[in-house]
PDB file of C-alpha atoms in Angstrom:
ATOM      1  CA  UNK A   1     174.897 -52.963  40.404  1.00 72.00           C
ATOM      2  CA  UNK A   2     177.418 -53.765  43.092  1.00 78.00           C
ATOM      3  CA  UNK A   3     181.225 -53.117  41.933  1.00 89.00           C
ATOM      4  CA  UNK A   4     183.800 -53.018  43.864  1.00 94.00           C
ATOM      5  CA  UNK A   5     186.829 -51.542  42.555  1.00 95.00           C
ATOM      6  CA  UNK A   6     190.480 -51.824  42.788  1.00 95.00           C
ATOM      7  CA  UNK A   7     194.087 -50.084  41.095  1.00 92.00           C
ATOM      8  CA  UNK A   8     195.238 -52.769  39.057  1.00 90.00           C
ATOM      9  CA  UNK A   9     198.675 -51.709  39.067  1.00 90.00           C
ATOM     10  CA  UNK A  10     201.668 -53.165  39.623  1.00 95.00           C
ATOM     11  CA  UNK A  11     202.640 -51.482  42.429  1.00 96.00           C
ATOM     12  CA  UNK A  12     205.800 -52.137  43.228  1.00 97.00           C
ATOM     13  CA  UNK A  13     207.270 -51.967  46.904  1.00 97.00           C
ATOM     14  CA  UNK A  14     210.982 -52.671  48.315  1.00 97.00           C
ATOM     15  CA  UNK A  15     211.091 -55.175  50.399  1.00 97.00           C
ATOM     16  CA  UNK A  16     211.047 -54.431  53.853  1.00 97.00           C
ATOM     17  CA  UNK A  17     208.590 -51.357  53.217  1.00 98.00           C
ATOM     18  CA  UNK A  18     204.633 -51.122  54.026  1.00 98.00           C
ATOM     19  CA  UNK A  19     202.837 -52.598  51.034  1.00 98.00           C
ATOM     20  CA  UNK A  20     199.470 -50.406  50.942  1.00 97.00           C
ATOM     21  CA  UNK A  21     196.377 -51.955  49.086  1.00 98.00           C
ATOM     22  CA  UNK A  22     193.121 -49.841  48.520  1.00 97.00           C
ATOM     23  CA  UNK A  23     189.617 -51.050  47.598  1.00 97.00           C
ATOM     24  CA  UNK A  24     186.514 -48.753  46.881  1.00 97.00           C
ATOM     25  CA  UNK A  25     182.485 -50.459  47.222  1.00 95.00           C
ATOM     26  CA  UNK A  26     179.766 -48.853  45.751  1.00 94.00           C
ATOM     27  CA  UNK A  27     176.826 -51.100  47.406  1.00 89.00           C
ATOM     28  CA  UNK A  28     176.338 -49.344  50.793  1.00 90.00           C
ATOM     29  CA  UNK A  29     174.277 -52.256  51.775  1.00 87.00           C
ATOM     30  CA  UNK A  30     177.776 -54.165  52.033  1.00 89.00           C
ATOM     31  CA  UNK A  31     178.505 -55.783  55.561  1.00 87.00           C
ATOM     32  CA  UNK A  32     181.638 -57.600  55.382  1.00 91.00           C
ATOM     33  CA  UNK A  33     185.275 -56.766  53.434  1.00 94.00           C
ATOM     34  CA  UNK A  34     187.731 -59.442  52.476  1.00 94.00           C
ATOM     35  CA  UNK A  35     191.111 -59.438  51.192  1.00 96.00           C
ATOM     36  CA  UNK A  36     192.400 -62.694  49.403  1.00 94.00           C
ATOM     37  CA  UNK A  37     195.508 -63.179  48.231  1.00 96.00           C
ATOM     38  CA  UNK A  38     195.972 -64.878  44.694  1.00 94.00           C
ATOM     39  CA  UNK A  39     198.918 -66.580  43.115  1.00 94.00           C
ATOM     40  CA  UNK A  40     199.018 -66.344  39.157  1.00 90.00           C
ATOM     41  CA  UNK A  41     197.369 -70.245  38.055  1.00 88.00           C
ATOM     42  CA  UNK A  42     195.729 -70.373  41.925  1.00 92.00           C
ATOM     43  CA  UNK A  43     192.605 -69.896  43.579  1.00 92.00           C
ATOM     44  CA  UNK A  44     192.237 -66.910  46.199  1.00 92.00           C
ATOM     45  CA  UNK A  45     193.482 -67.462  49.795  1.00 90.00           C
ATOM     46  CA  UNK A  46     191.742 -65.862  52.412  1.00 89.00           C
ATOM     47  CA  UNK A  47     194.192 -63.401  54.419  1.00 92.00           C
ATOM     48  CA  UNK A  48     191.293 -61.535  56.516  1.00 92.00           C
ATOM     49  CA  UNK A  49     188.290 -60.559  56.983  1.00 91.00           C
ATOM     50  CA  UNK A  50     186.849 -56.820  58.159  1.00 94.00           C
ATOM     51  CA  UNK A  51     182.954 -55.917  59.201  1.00 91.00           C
ATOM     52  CA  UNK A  52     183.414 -52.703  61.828  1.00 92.00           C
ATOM     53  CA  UNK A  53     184.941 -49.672  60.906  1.00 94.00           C
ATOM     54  CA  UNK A  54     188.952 -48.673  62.019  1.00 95.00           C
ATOM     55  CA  UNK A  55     191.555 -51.309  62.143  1.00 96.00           C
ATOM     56  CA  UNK A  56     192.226 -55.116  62.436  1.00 96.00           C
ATOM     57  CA  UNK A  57     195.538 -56.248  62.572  1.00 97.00           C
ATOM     58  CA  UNK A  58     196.732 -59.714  61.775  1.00 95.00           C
ATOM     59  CA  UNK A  59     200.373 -60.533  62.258  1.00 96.00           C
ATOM     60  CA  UNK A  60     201.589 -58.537  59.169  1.00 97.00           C
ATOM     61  CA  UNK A  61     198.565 -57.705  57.816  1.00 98.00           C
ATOM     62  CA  UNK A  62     196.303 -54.277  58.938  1.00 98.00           C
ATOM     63  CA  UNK A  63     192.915 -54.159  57.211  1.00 97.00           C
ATOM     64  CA  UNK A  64     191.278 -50.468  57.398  1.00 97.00           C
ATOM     65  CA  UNK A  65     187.499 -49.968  56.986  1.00 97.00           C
ATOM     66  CA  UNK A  66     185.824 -46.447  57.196  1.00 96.00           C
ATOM     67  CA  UNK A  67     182.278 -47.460  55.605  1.00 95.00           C
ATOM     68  CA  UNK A  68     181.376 -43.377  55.287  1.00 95.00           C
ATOM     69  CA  UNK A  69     183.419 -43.052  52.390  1.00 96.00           C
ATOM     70  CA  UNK A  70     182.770 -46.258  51.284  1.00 96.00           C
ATOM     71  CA  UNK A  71     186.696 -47.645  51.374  1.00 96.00           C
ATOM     72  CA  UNK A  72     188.714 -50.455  52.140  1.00 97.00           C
ATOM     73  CA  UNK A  73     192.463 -50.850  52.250  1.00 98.00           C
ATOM     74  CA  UNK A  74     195.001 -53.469  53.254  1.00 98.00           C
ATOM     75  CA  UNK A  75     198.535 -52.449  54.506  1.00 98.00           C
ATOM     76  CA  UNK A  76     201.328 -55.662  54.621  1.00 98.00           C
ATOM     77  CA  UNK A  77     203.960 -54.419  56.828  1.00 98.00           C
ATOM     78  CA  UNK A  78     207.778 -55.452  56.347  1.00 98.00           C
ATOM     79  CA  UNK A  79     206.997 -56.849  52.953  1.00 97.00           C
ATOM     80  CA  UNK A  80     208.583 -59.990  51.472  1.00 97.00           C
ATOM     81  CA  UNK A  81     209.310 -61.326  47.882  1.00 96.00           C
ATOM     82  CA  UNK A  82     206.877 -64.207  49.024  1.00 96.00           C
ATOM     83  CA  UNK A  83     204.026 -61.294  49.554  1.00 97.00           C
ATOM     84  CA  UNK A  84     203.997 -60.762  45.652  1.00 97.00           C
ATOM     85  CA  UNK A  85     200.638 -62.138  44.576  1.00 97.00           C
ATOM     86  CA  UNK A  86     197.356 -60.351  42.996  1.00 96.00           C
ATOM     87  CA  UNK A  87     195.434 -59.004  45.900  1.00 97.00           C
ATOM     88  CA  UNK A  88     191.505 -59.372  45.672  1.00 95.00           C
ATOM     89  CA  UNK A  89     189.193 -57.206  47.422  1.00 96.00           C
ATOM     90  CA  UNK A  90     185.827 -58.435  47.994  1.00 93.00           C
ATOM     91  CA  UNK A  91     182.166 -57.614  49.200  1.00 92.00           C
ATOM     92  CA  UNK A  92     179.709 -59.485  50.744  1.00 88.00           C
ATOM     93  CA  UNK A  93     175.888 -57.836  51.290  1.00 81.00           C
ATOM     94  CA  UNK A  94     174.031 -60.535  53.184  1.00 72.00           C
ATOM     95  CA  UNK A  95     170.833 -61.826  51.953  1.00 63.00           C
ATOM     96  CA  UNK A  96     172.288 -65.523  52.924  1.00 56.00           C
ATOM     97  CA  UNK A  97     173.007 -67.372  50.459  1.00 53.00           C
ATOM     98  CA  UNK A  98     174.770 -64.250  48.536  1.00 68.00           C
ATOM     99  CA  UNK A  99     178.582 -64.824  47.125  1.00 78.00           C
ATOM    100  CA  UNK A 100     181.442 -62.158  47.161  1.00 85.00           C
ATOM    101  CA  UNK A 101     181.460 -59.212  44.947  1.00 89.00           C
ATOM    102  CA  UNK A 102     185.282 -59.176  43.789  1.00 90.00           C
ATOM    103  CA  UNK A 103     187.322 -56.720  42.921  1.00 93.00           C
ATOM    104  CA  UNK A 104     189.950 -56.944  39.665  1.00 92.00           C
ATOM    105  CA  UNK A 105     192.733 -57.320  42.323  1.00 94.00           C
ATOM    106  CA  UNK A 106     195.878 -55.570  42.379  1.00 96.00           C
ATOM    107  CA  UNK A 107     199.357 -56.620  40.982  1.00 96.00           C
ATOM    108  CA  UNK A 108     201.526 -56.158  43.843  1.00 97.00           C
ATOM    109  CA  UNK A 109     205.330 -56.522  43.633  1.00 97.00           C
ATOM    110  CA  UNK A 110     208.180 -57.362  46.248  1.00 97.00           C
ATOM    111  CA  UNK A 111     211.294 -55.742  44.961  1.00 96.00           C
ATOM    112  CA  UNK A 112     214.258 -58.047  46.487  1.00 92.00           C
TER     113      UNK A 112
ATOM    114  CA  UNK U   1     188.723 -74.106  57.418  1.00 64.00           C
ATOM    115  CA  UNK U   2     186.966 -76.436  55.214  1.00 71.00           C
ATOM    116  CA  UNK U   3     188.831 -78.465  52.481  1.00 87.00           C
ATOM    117  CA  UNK U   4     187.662 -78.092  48.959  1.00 92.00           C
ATOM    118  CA  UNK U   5     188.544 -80.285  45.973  1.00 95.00           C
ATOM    119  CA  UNK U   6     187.612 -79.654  42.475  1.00 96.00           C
ATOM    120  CA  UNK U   7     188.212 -82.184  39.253  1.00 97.00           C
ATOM    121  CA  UNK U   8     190.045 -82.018  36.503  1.00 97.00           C
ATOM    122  CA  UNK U   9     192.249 -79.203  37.470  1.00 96.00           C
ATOM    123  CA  UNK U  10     192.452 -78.358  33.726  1.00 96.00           C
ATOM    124  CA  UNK U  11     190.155 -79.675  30.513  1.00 97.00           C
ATOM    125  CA  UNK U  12     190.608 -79.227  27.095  1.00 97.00           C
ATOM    126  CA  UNK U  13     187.749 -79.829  25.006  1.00 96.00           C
ATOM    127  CA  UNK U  14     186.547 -79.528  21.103  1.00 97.00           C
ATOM    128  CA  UNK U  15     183.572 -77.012  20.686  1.00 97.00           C
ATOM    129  CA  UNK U  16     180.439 -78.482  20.853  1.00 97.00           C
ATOM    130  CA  UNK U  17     181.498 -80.909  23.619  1.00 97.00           C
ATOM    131  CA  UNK U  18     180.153 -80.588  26.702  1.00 97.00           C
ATOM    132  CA  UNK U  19     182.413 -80.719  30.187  1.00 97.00           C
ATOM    133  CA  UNK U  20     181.478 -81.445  33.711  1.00 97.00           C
ATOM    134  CA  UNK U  21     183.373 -80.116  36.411  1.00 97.00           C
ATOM    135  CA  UNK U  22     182.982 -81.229  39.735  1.00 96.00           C
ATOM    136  CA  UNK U  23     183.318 -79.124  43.415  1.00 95.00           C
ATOM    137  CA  UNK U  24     183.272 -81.299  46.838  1.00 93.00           C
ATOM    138  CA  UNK U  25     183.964 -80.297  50.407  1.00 89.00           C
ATOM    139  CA  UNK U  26     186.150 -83.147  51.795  1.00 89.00           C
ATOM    140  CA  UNK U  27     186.041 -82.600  55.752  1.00 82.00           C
ATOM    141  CA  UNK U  28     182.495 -80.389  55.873  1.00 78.00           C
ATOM    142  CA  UNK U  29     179.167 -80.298  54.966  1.00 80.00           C
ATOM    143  CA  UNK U  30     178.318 -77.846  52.566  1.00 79.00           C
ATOM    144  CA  UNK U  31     174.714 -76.496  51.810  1.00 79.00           C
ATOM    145  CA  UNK U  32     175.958 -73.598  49.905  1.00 86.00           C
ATOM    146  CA  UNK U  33     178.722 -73.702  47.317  1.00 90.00           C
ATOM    147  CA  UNK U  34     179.200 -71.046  44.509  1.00 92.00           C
ATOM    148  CA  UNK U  35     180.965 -71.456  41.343  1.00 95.00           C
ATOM    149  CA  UNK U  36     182.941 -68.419  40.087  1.00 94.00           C
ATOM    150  CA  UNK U  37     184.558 -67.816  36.744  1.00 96.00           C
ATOM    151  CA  UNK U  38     187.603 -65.213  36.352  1.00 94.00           C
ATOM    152  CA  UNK U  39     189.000 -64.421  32.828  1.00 93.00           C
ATOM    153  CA  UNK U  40     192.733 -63.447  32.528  1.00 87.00           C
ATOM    154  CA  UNK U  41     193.599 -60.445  34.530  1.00 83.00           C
ATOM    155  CA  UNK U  42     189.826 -60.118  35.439  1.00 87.00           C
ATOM    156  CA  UNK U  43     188.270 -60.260  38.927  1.00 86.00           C
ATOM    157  CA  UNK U  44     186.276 -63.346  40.066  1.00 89.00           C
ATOM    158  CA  UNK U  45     182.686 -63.185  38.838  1.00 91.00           C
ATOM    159  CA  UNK U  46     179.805 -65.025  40.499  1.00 90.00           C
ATOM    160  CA  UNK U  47     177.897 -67.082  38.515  1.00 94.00           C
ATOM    161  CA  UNK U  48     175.574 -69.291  40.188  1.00 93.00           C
ATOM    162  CA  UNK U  49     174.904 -70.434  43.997  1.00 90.00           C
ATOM    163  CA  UNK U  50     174.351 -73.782  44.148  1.00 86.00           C
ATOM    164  CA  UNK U  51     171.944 -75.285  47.311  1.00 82.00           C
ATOM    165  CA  UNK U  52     171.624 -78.582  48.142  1.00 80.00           C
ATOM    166  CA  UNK U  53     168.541 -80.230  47.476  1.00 80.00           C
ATOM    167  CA  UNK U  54     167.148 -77.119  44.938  1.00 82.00           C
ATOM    168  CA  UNK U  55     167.656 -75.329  41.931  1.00 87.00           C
ATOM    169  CA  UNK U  56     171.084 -73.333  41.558  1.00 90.00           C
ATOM    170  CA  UNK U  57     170.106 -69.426  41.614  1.00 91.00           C
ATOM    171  CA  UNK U  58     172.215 -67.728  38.879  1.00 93.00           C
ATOM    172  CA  UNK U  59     173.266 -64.371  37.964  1.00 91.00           C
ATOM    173  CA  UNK U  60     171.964 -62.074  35.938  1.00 90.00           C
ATOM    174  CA  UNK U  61     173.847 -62.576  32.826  1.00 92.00           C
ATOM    175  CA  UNK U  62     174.785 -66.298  33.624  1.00 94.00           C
ATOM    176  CA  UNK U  63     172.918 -68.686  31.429  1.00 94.00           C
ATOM    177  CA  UNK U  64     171.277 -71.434  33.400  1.00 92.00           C
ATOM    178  CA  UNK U  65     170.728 -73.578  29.936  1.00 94.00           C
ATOM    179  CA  UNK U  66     174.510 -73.501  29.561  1.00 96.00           C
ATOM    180  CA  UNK U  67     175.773 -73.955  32.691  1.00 96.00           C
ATOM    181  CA  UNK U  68     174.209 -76.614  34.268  1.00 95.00           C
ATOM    182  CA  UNK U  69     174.310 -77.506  38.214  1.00 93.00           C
ATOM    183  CA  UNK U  70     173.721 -79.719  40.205  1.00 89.00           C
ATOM    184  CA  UNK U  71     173.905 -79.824  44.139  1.00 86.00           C
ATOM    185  CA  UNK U  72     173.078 -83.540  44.947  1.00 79.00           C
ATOM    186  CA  UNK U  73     174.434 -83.811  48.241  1.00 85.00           C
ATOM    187  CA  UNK U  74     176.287 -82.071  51.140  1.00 84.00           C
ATOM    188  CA  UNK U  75     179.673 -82.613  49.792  1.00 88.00           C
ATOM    189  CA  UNK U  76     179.333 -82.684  46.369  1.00 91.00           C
ATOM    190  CA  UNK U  77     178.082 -79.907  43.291  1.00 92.00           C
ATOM    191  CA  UNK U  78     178.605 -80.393  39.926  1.00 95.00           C
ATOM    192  CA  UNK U  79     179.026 -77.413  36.718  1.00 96.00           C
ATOM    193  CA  UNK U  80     178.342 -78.886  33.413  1.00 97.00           C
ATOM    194  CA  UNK U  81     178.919 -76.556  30.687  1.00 97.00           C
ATOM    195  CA  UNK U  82     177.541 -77.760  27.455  1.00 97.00           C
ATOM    196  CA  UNK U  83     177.640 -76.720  23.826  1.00 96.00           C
ATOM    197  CA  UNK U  84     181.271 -75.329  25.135  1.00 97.00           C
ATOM    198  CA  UNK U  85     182.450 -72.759  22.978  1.00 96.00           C
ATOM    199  CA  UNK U  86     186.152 -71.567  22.631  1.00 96.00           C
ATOM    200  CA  UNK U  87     184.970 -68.276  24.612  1.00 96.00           C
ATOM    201  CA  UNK U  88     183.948 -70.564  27.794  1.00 97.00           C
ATOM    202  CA  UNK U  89     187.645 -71.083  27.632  1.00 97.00           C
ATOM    203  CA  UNK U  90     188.383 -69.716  31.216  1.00 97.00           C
ATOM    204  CA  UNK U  91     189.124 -70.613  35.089  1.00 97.00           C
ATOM    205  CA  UNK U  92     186.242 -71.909  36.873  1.00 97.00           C
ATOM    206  CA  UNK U  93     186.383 -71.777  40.723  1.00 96.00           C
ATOM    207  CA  UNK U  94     184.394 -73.236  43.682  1.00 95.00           C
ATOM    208  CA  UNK U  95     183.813 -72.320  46.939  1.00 92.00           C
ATOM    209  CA  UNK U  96     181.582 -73.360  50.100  1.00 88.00           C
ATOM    210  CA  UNK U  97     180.372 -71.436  52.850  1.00 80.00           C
ATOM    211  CA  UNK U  98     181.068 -72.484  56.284  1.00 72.00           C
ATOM    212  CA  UNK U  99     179.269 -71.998  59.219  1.00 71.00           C
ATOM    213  CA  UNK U 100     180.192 -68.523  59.345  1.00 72.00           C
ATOM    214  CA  UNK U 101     178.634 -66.592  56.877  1.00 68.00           C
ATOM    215  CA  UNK U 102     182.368 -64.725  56.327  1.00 70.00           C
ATOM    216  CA  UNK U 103     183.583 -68.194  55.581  1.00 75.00           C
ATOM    217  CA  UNK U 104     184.383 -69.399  52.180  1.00 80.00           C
ATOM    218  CA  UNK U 105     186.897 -71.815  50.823  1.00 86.00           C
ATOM    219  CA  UNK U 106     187.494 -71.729  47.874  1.00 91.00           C
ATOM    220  CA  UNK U 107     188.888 -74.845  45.406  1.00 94.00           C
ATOM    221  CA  UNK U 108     192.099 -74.911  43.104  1.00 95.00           C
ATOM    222  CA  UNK U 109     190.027 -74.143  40.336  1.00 96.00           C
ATOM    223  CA  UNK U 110     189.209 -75.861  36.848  1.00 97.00           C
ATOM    224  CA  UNK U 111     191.066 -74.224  34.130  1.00 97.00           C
ATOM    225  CA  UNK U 112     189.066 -74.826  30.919  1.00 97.00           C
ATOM    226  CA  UNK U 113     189.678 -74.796  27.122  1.00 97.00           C
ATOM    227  CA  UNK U 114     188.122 -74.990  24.469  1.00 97.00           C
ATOM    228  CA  UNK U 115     189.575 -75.146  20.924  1.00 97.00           C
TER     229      UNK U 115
END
């Protein structure tokens, strides 16, 4: 069974502050990590994508893979109210014509 | 990225009824789309992969009776759920692969009930 899980929070970060998001995967078979970004009533956004382990940075947005311990995390530097969402980690395990595996997302929070 | 449209954007339908939602990729051509449901406060769960041309392959858990679809062309797949019941009441979401297998784009998502 693949699960990929997720703190559901809120977490709750000032704004300004590093915003850190962490993801666990249990299928070791996984390839690829994605973080979406989901507004309450919307479907997920993609923000980025990971497949190597270490960092990839995207303007704001640092996504951390280290595939030995099986973990995931997404940091949002100099957080804004706009960054407050539900934050959906995903896995994908090849095989082609697989979907994602989501995660329950987390419930993060921009303090003005 | 690809543009995805889905219709209605919400439904409300007796029990009983039956409700067909439709996915389609406006500026790409799609052989894959998926069709995921999330609950409130749940994650998104796959419940089907839809190819054009053949038979949607569904998860384990997913009734293929119920949830009927249909992948007729490149730009265009269609979830039917029949005999709804009020706990089918829930958001239904599309996506499509692109050319990358990391891409997906996903739709705005059908939000159903059922009373």
């Amino acid at each position: 069974q693949k699960e990929v899980e997720q703190n559901s929070g809120p977490l709750s970060v000032p704004e300004g502050a590093i915003a850190s998001l962490n993801c666990t995967y249990s299928d070791r078979g996984s390839q690829s990590f994605f973080w979406y970004r989901q507004y309450s009533g919307k479907s997920p956004e993609l923000i980025m994508f990971i497949y190597s382990n270490g960092d990839k940075e995207d303007g704001r947005f640092t996504a951390q893979l280290n595939k030995a311990s099986q973990y995931v995390s997404l940091l949002i530097r100099d957080s804004q109210p706009s960054d407050s969402a539900t934050y959906l980690c995903a896995a994908y395990s090849g095989g082609g014509a697989d979907g994602l595996t989501f995660g329950k997302g987390t419930h993060l929070i921009i303090q003005p | 990225g690809a543009v995805v449209s889905q219709h209605p954007s919400w439904v409300i339908c007796k029990s009983g009824t039956s409700v067909k939602i439709e996915c389609r990729s406006l500026d790409f051509q799609a052989t894959t789309m998926f069709w995921y449901r999330q609950f409130p406060k749940q994650s998104l769960m796959l419940m089907a992969t839809s190819n054009e041309g053949s038979k949607a392959t569904y998860e384990q858990g997913v009734e293929k009776d119920k949830f009927l679809i249909n992948h007729a062309s490149l730009t265009l797949s269609t979830l039917t759920v029949t005999s709804a019941h009020p706990e089918d009441s829930s958001f239904y979401i599309c996506s499509t692969r692109g050319r990358a297998y990391y891409e997906q784009y996903f739709g705005p998502g059908t939000r159903l009930t059922v009373t």
